[in-house]
Coordinates of C-alpha atoms in Angstrom, one line a residue:
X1 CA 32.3 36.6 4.6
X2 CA 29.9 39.0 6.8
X3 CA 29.1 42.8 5.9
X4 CA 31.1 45.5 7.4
X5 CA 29.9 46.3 10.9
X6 CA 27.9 49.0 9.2
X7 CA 26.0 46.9 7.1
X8 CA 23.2 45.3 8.0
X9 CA 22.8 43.1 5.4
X10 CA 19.9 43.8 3.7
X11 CA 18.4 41.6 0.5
X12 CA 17.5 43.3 -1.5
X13 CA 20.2 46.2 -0.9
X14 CA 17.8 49.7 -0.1
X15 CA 18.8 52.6 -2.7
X16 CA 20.3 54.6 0.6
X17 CA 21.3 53.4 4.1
X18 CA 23.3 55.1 6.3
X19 CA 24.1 53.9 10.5
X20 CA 23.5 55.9 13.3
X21 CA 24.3 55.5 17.0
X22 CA 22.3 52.8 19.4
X23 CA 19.5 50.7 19.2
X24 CA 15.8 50.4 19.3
X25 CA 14.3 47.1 21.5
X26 CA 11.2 46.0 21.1
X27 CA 9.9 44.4 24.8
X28 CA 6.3 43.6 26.2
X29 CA 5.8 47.6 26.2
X30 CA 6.5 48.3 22.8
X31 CA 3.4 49.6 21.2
X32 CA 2.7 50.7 17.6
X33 CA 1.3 54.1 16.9
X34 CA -0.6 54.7 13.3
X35 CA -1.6 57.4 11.3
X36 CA -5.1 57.2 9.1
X37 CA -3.9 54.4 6.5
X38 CA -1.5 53.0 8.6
X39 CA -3.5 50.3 10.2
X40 CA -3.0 47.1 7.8
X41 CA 1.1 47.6 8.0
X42 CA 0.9 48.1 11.5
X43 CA -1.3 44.7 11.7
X44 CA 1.0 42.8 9.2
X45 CA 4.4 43.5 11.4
X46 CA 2.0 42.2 14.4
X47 CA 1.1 39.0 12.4
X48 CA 4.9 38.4 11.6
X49 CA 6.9 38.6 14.9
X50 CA 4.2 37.2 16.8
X51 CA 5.4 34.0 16.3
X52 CA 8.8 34.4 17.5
X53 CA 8.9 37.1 19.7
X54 CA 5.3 36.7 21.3
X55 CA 5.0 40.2 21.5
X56 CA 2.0 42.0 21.8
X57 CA 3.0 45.5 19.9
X58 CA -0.8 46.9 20.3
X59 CA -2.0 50.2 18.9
X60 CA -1.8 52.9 20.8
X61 CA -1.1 57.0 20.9
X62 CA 2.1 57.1 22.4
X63 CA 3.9 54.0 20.4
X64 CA 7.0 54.5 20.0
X65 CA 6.8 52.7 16.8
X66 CA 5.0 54.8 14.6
X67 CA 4.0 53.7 10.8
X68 CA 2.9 57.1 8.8
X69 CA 1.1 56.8 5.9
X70 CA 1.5 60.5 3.6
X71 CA 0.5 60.6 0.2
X72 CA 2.7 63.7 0.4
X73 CA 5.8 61.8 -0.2
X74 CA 5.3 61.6 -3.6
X75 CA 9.2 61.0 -4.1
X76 CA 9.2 57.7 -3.1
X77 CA 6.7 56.5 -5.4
X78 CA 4.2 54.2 -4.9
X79 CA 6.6 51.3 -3.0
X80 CA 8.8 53.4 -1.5
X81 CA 9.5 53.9 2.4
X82 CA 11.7 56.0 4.4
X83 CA 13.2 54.4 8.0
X84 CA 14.6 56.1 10.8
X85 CA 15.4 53.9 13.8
X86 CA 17.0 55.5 16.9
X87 CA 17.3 54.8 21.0
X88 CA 14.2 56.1 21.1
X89 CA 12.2 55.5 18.5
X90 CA 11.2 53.6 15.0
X91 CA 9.5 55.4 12.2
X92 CA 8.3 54.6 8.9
X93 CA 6.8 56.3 6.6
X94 CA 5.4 56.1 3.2
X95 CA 3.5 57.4 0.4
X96 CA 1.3 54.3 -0.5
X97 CA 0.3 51.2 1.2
X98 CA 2.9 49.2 -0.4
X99 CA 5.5 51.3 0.9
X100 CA 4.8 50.8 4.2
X101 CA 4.7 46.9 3.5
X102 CA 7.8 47.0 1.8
X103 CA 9.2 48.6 5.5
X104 CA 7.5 46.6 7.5
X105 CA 10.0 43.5 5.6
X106 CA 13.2 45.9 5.8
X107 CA 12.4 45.9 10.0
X108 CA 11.7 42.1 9.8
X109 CA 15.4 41.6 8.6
X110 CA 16.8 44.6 10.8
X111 CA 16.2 42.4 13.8
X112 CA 17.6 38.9 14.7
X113 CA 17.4 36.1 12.4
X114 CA 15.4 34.3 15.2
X115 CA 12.5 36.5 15.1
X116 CA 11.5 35.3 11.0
X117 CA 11.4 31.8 12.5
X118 CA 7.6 30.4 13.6
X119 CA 8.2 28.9 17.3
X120 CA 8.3 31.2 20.1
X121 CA 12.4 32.3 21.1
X122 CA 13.3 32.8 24.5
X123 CA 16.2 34.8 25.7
X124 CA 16.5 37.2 22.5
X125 CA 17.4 40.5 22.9
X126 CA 14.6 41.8 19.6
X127 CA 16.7 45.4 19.1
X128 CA 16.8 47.2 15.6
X129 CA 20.0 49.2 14.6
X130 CA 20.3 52.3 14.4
X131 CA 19.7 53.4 10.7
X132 CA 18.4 55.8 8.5
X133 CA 17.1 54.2 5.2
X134 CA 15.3 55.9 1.8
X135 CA 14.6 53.2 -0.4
X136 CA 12.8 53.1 -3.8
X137 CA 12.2 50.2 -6.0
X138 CA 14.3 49.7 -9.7
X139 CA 11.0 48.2 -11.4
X140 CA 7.5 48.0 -10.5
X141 CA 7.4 44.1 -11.4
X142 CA 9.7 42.0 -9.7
X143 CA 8.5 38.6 -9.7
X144 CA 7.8 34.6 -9.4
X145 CA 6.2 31.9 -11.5
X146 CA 5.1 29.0 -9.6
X147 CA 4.2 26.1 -11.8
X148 CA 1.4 24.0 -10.1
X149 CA 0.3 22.3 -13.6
X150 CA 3.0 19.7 -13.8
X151 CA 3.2 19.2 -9.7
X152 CA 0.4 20.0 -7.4
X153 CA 1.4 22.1 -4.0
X154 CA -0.9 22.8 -1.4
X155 CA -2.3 26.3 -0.3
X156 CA -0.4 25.9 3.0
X157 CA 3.0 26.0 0.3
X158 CA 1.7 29.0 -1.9
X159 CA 1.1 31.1 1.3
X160 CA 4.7 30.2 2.4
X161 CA 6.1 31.0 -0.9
X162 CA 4.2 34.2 -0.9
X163 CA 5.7 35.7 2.3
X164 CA 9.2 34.1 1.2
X165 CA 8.5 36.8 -1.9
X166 CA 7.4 39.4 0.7
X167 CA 10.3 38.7 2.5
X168 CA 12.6 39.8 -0.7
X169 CA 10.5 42.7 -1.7
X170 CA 9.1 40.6 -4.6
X171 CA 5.2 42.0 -5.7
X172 CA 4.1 39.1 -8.0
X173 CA 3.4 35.9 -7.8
X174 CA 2.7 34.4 -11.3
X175 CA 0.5 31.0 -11.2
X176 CA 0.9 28.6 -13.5
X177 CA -2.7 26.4 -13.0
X178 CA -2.7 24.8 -16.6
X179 CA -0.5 23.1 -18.6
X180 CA -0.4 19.6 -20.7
X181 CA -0.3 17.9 -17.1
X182 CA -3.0 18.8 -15.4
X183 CA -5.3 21.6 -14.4
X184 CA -6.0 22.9 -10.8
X185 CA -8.4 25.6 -11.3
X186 CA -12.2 24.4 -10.8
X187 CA -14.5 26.2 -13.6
X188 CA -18.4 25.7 -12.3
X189 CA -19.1 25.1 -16.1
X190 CA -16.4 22.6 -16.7
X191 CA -16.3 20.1 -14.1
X192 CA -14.4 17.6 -15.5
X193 CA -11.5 20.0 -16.0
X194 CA -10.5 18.8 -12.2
X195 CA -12.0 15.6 -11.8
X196 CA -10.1 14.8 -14.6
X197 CA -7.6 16.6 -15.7
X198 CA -6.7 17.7 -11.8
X199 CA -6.0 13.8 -11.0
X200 CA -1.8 13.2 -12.2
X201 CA 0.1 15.0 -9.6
X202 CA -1.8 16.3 -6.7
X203 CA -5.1 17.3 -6.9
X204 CA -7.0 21.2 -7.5
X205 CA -7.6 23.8 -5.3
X206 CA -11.1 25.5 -4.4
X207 CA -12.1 28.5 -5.6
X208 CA -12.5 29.5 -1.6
X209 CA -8.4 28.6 -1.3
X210 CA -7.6 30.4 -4.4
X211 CA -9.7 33.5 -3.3
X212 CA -8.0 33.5 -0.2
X213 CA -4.7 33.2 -1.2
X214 CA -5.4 35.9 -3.4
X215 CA -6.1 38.0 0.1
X216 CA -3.6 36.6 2.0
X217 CA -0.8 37.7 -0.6
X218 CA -2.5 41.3 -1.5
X219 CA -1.8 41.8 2.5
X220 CA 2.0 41.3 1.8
X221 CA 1.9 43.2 -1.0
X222 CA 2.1 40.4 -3.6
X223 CA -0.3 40.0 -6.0
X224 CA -1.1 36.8 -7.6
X225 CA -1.7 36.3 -11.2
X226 CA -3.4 33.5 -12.7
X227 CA -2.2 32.0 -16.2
X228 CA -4.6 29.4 -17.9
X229 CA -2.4 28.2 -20.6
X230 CA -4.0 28.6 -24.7
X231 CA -4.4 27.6 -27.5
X232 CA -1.1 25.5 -27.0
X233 CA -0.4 23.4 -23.6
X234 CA -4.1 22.5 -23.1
X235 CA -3.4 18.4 -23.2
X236 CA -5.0 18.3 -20.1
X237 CA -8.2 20.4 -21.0
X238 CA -8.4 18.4 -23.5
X239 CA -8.3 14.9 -21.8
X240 CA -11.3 15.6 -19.9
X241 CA -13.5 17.9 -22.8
X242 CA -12.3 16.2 -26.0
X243 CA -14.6 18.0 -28.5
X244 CA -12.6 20.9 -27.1
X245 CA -9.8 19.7 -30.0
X246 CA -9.3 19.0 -33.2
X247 CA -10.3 16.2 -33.7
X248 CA -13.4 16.0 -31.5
X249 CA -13.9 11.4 -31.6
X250 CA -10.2 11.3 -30.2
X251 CA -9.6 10.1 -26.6
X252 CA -6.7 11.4 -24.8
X253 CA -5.2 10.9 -21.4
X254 CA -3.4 14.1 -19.1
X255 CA -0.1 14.2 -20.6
X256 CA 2.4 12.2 -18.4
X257 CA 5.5 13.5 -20.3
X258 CA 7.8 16.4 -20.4
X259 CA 8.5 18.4 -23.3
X260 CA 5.6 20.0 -25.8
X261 CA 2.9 18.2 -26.5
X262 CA 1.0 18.7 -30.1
X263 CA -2.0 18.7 -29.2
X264 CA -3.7 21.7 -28.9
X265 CA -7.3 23.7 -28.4
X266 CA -9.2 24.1 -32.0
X267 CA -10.2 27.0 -32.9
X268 CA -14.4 26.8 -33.0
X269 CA -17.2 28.7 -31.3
X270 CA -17.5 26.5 -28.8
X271 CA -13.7 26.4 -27.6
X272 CA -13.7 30.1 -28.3
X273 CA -17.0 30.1 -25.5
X274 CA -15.0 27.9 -23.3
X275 CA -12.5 29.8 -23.0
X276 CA -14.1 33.0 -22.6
X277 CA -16.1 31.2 -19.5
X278 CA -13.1 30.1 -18.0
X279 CA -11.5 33.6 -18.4
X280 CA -14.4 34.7 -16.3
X281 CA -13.7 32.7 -13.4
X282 CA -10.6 33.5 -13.3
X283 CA -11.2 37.3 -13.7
X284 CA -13.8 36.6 -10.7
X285 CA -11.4 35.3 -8.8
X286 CA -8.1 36.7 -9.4
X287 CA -8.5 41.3 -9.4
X288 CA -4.8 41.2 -11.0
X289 CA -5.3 44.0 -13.6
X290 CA -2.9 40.8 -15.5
X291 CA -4.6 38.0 -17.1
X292 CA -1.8 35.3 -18.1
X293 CA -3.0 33.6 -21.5
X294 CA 0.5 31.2 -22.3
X295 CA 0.2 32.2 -26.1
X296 CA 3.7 30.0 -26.7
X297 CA 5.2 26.9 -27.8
X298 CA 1.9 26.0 -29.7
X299 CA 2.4 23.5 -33.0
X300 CA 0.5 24.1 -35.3
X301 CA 0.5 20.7 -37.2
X302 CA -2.8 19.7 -35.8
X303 CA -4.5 23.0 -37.2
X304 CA -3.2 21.9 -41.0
X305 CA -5.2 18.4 -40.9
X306 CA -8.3 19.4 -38.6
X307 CA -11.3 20.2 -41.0
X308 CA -12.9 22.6 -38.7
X309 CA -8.9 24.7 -38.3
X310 CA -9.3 24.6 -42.6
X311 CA -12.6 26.0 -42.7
X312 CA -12.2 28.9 -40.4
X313 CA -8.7 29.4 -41.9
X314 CA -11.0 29.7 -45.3
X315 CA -13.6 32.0 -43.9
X316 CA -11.5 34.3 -42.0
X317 CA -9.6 34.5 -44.9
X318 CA -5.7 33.9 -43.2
X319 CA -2.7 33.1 -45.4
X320 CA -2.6 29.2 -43.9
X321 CA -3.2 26.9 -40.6
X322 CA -0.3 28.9 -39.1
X323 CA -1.7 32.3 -39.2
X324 CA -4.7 30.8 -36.6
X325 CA -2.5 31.5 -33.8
X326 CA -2.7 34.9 -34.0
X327 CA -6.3 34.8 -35.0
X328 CA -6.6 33.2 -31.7
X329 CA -4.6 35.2 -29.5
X330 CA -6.5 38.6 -30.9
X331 CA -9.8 37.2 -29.6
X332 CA -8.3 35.7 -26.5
X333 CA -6.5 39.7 -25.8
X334 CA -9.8 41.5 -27.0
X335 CA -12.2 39.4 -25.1
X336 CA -9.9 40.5 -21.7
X337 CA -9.3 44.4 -23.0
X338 CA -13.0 44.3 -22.9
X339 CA -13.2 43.2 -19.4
X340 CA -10.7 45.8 -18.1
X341 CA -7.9 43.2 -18.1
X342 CA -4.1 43.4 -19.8
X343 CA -3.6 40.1 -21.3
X344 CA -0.1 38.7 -20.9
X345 CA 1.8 36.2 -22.5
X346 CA 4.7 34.6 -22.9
X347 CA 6.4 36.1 -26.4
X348 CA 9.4 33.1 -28.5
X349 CA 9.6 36.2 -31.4
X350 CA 8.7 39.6 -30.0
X351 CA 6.5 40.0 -33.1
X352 CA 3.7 37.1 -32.4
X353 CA 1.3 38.0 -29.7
X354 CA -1.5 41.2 -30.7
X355 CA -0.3 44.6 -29.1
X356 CA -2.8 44.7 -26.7
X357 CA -0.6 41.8 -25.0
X358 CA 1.9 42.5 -22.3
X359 CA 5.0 40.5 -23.5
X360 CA 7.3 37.7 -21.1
X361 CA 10.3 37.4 -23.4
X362 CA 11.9 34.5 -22.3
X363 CA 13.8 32.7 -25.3
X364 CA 16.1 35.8 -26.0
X365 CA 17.2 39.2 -25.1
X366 CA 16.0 40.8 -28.5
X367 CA 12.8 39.3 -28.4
X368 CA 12.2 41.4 -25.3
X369 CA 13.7 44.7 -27.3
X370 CA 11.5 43.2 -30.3
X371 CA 8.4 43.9 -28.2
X372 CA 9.1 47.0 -26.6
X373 CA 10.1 48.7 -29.6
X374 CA 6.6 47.4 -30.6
X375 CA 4.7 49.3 -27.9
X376 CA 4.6 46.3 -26.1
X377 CA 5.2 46.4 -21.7
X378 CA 7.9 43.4 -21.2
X379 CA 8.8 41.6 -18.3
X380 CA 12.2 40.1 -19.2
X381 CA 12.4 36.8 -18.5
X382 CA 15.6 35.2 -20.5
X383 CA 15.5 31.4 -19.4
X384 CA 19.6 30.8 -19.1
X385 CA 19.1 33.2 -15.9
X386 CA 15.4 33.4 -14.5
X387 CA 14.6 29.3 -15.1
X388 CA 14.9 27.8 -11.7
X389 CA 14.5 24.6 -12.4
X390 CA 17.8 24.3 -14.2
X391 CA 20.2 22.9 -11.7
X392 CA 21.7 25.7 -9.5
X393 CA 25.4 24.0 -10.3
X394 CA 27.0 20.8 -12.0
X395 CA 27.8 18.9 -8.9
X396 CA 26.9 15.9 -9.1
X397 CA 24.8 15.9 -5.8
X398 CA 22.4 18.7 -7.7
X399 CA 19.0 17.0 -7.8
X400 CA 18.0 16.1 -11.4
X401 CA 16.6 19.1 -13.4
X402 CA 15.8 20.7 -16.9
X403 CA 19.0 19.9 -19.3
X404 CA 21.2 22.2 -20.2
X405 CA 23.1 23.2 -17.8
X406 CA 23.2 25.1 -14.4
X407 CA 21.7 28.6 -14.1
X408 CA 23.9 29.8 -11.1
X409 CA 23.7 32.5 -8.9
X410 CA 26.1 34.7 -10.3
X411 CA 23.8 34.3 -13.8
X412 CA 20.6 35.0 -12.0
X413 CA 23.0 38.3 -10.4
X414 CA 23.1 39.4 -13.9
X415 CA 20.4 39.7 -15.4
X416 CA 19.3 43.0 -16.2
X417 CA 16.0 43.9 -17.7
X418 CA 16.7 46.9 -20.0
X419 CA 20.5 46.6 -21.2
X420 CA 22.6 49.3 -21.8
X421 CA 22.2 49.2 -25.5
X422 CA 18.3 49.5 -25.4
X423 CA 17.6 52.9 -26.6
X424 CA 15.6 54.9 -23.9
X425 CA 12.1 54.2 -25.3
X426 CA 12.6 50.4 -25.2
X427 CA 13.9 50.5 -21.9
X428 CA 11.2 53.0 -20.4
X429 CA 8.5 49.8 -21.3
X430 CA 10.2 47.2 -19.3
X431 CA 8.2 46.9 -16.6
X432 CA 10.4 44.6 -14.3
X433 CA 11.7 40.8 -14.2
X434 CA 10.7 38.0 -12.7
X435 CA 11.9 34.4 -12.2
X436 CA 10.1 30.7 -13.3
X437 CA 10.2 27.5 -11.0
X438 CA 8.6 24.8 -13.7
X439 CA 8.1 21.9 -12.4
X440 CA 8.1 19.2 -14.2
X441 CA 11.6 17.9 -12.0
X442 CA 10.0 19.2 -8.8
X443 CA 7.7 17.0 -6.7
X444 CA 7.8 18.6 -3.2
X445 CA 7.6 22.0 -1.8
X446 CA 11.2 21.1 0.3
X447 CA 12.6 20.8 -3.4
X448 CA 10.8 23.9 -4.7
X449 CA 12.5 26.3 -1.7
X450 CA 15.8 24.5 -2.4
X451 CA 15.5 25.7 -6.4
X452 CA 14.0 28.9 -5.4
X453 CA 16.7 30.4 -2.7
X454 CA 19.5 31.7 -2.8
X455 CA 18.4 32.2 -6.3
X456 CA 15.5 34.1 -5.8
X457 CA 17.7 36.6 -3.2
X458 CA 19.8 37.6 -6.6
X459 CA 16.8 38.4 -8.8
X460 CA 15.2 40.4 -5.6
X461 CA 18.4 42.6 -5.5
X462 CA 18.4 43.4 -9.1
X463 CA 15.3 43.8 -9.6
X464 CA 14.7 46.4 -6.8
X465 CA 18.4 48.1 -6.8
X466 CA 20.1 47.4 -9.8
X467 CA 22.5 44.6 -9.2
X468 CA 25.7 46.0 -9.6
X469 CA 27.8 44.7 -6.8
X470 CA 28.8 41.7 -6.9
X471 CA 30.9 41.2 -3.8
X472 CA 28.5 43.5 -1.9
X473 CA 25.9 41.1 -2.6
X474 CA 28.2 38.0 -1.6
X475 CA 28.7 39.5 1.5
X476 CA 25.1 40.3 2.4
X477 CA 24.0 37.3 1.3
X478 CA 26.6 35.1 3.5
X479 CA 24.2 36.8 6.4
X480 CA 21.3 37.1 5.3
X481 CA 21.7 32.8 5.0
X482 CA 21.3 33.0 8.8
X483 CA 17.2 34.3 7.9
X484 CA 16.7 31.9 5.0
X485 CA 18.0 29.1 7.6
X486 CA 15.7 30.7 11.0
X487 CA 12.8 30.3 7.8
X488 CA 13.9 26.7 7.2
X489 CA 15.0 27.1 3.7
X490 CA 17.0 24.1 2.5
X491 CA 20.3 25.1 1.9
X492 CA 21.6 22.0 0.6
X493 CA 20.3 18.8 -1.2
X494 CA 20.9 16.3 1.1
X495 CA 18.3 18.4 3.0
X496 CA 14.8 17.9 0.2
X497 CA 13.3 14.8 -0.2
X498 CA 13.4 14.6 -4.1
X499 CA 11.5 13.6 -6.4
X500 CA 11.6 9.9 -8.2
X501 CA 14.0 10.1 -10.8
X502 CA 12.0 8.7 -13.4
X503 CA 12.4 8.7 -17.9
X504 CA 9.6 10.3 -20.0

């Protein structure tokens, strides 16, 4: 099933696109003219069809592809673009930097398949359609969460990812360094947080690789933001700082298991300093105006036998042990506010993180409405059709993943952010969606890309026009496999190595 002849397949699908006569080529005369602004999108669609095309495309007056940069255009919004591709020409124009990114991607998939790919092509006619194209995002967040805690991946794998999200019009990529499993973000004050508690699964990165990953996405449009997972999830913090708990004699090991662990961060001075430090790093290195704090999936059994958790429930004068979560959470959100930073975290009520939090609702739909009616920005996140590492279907060749079932593509299609039923002051605070790839199942990047797409292709379309046609979808999707495959996306399982199917 290919699009009609008039389609060129787009993913995500732009708001409007129409076909017009001919076609523009790009040869070894092709040059790129700019206006003031224009410079870094003219330089990205250099860096990205060098590889295949071994085109030149320099800067020059009389380019005939010309990349305008006009605040002016104020209805397409800050990510919107307008195209117009003739015989004769290729324009683009925006009203932000972003915009002209996000058209820079829409000609990327306008030409060949063969030009995404990362070896020089010979013999390739590189022409663009003819096609006149306004296209403005759904929601300003549209999204990934890489997990790194429970399986390492290099910085050569998050850079691929990233353009992968570029690719699909995707703007955030949400990393997941901390978890029970291990830790991959060094902290100057904290060594042992990677010589220890980086060691099961991988390794750490620099802070060098993490601040240039940070540059490499924000020139693709993507921005990366960093969670550091508290007061819950923190097994591995804990194995190499263990005064950092609850009970400050005890000797723990990095969590090897899957699942939630019980043991959590206490809730002293000193933890509250730690944590506070390592929130500086990460503010240092990551400018996201989001600050990812976990928040969830925090026990709380710990807190009602730990002297020190019975004291400060005594002197802060909270109804029990349980109500320390929140006590946490509002110094966690306050310390960030302070710094000029939204914290974020991941919400299992809508009512239990402060309302200085940005809220991922992930256990349920009306947790998200919970939240907004609250105050509260929400990225909606429902886990039986944004978790990626449920198996894409029940064959039995699917690689082992999280039980439960398959999360297949048509779910993922459906998701929608702000249902219908939302009145229009819930739905106006959904900021966007995004999708998770925990890893707990996934040891290689090959296996990560296999979970990720065509998945991630559904969530793109959605999020940025809606996601209302099905079989439109199925259609552009059949050919917009042929880019996913010039990218070298596994397709099917047979084609990862996976991971060692072992019990924990």
């Amino acid at each position: 099933m290919f699009p009609p002849a008039s389609d060129p397949g787009l993913v995500p699908s732009p708001s409007k696109l129409s076909r017009s006569a001919g076609a523009f080529t790009l040869d070894d005369t092709t040059a790129i003219r700019v206006t003031p602004g224009a410079v870094p999108a003219a330089n990205l669609l250099r860096t990205l069809l060098a590889p295949a095309t071994g085109l030149p495309l320099p800067l020059a007056p009389d380019g005939r592809i010309v990349l305008v940069l006009d605040p002016g255009l104020a209805g397409l919004g800050a990510e919107g673009y307008g195209l117009t591709v003739s015989g004769e020409a290729v324009l683009l124009r925006a009203a932000g930097a972003a915009g002209l990114r996000h058209g820079v991607q829409t000609v990327r998939q306008l030409l060949p398949a063969a030009a995404l790919g990362a070896r020089p092509v010979r013999g390739v006619r590189w022409s663009v359609p003819g096609v006149e194209i306004t296209d403005v995002p759904r929601y300003a967040w549209r999204g990934a969460m890489l997990d790194v805690a429970r399986h390492f991946q290099p910085v050569s794998f998050l850079r691929r990812f990233t353009d992968l999200l570029a690719l699909h019009k995707l703007n955030v990529l949400h990393l997941h360094l901390t978890d029970d499993q291990g830790w991959r973000m060094p902290v100057a004050a904290y060594p042992g947080l990677t010589e220890v508690a980086g060691v099961p699964h991988g390794g750490a990165y620099s802070r060098e690789e993490l601040r240039d990953l940070v540059a490499y996405a924000a020139e693709r449009g993507v921005t990366v933001v960093p969670e550091i997972e508290m007061p819950g999830h923190a097994r591995a913090a804990l194995a190499a700082y263990p005064h950092l708990g609850n009970f400050p004699e005890r000797r723990l090991d990095v969590w090897k298991s899957r699942g939630v662990c019980d043991t959590v961060l206490g809730v002293t001075d000193e933890v509250l300093d730690f944590c506070r430090a390592v929130l500086d790093e990460v503010m240092d290195t990551f400018p996201s105006p989001y600050v990812h704090v976990g928040g969830d999936e925090c026990p709380t059994t710990e807190w009602h036998r730990s002297p020190s958790a019975l004291r400060r429930v005594a002197e802060e004068g909270l109804d029990g042990p349980d109500a320390l979560h929140g006590w946490f959470m509002e110094r966690v959100g306050g310390f960030l506010t302070g710094r000029g930073r939204r914290p974020l975290g991941w919400t299992e009520t809508g009512r239990d993180l402060p309302s200085s939090f940005a809220v991922l609702a992930w256990r349920d739909e009306e947790h998200g409405l919970a939240a907004a009616r609250r105050g509260q920005p929400v990225i909606m996140a429902p886990h039986r059709s944004t978790y990626l590492d449920y198996p894409q279907s029940a064959h039995p060749d699917e690689p082992l993943g999280q039980p439960g079932g398959a999360v297949d593509l048509p779910a993922v299609y459906a998701t929608e952010p702000a249902p219908a039923h939302w009145e229009a002051a819930a739905a106006a605070r959904v900021l966007g969606t995004q999708a998770q790839l925990w890893t707990e199942y996934v040891a290689t990047a090959a296996h990560a890309e296999y979970l990720a797409f065509p998945r991630l292709c559904a969530l793109a379309d959605t999020a940025w026009s809606g996601g209302h046609d099905w079989p439109g979808f199925q259609a552009r999707l059949h050919h917009h496999r042929t880019r996913l495959d010039a990218l070298g996306v596994p397709s099917r399982p047979s084609a990862i190595l996976r991971p060692e199917r072992t019990t924990t």
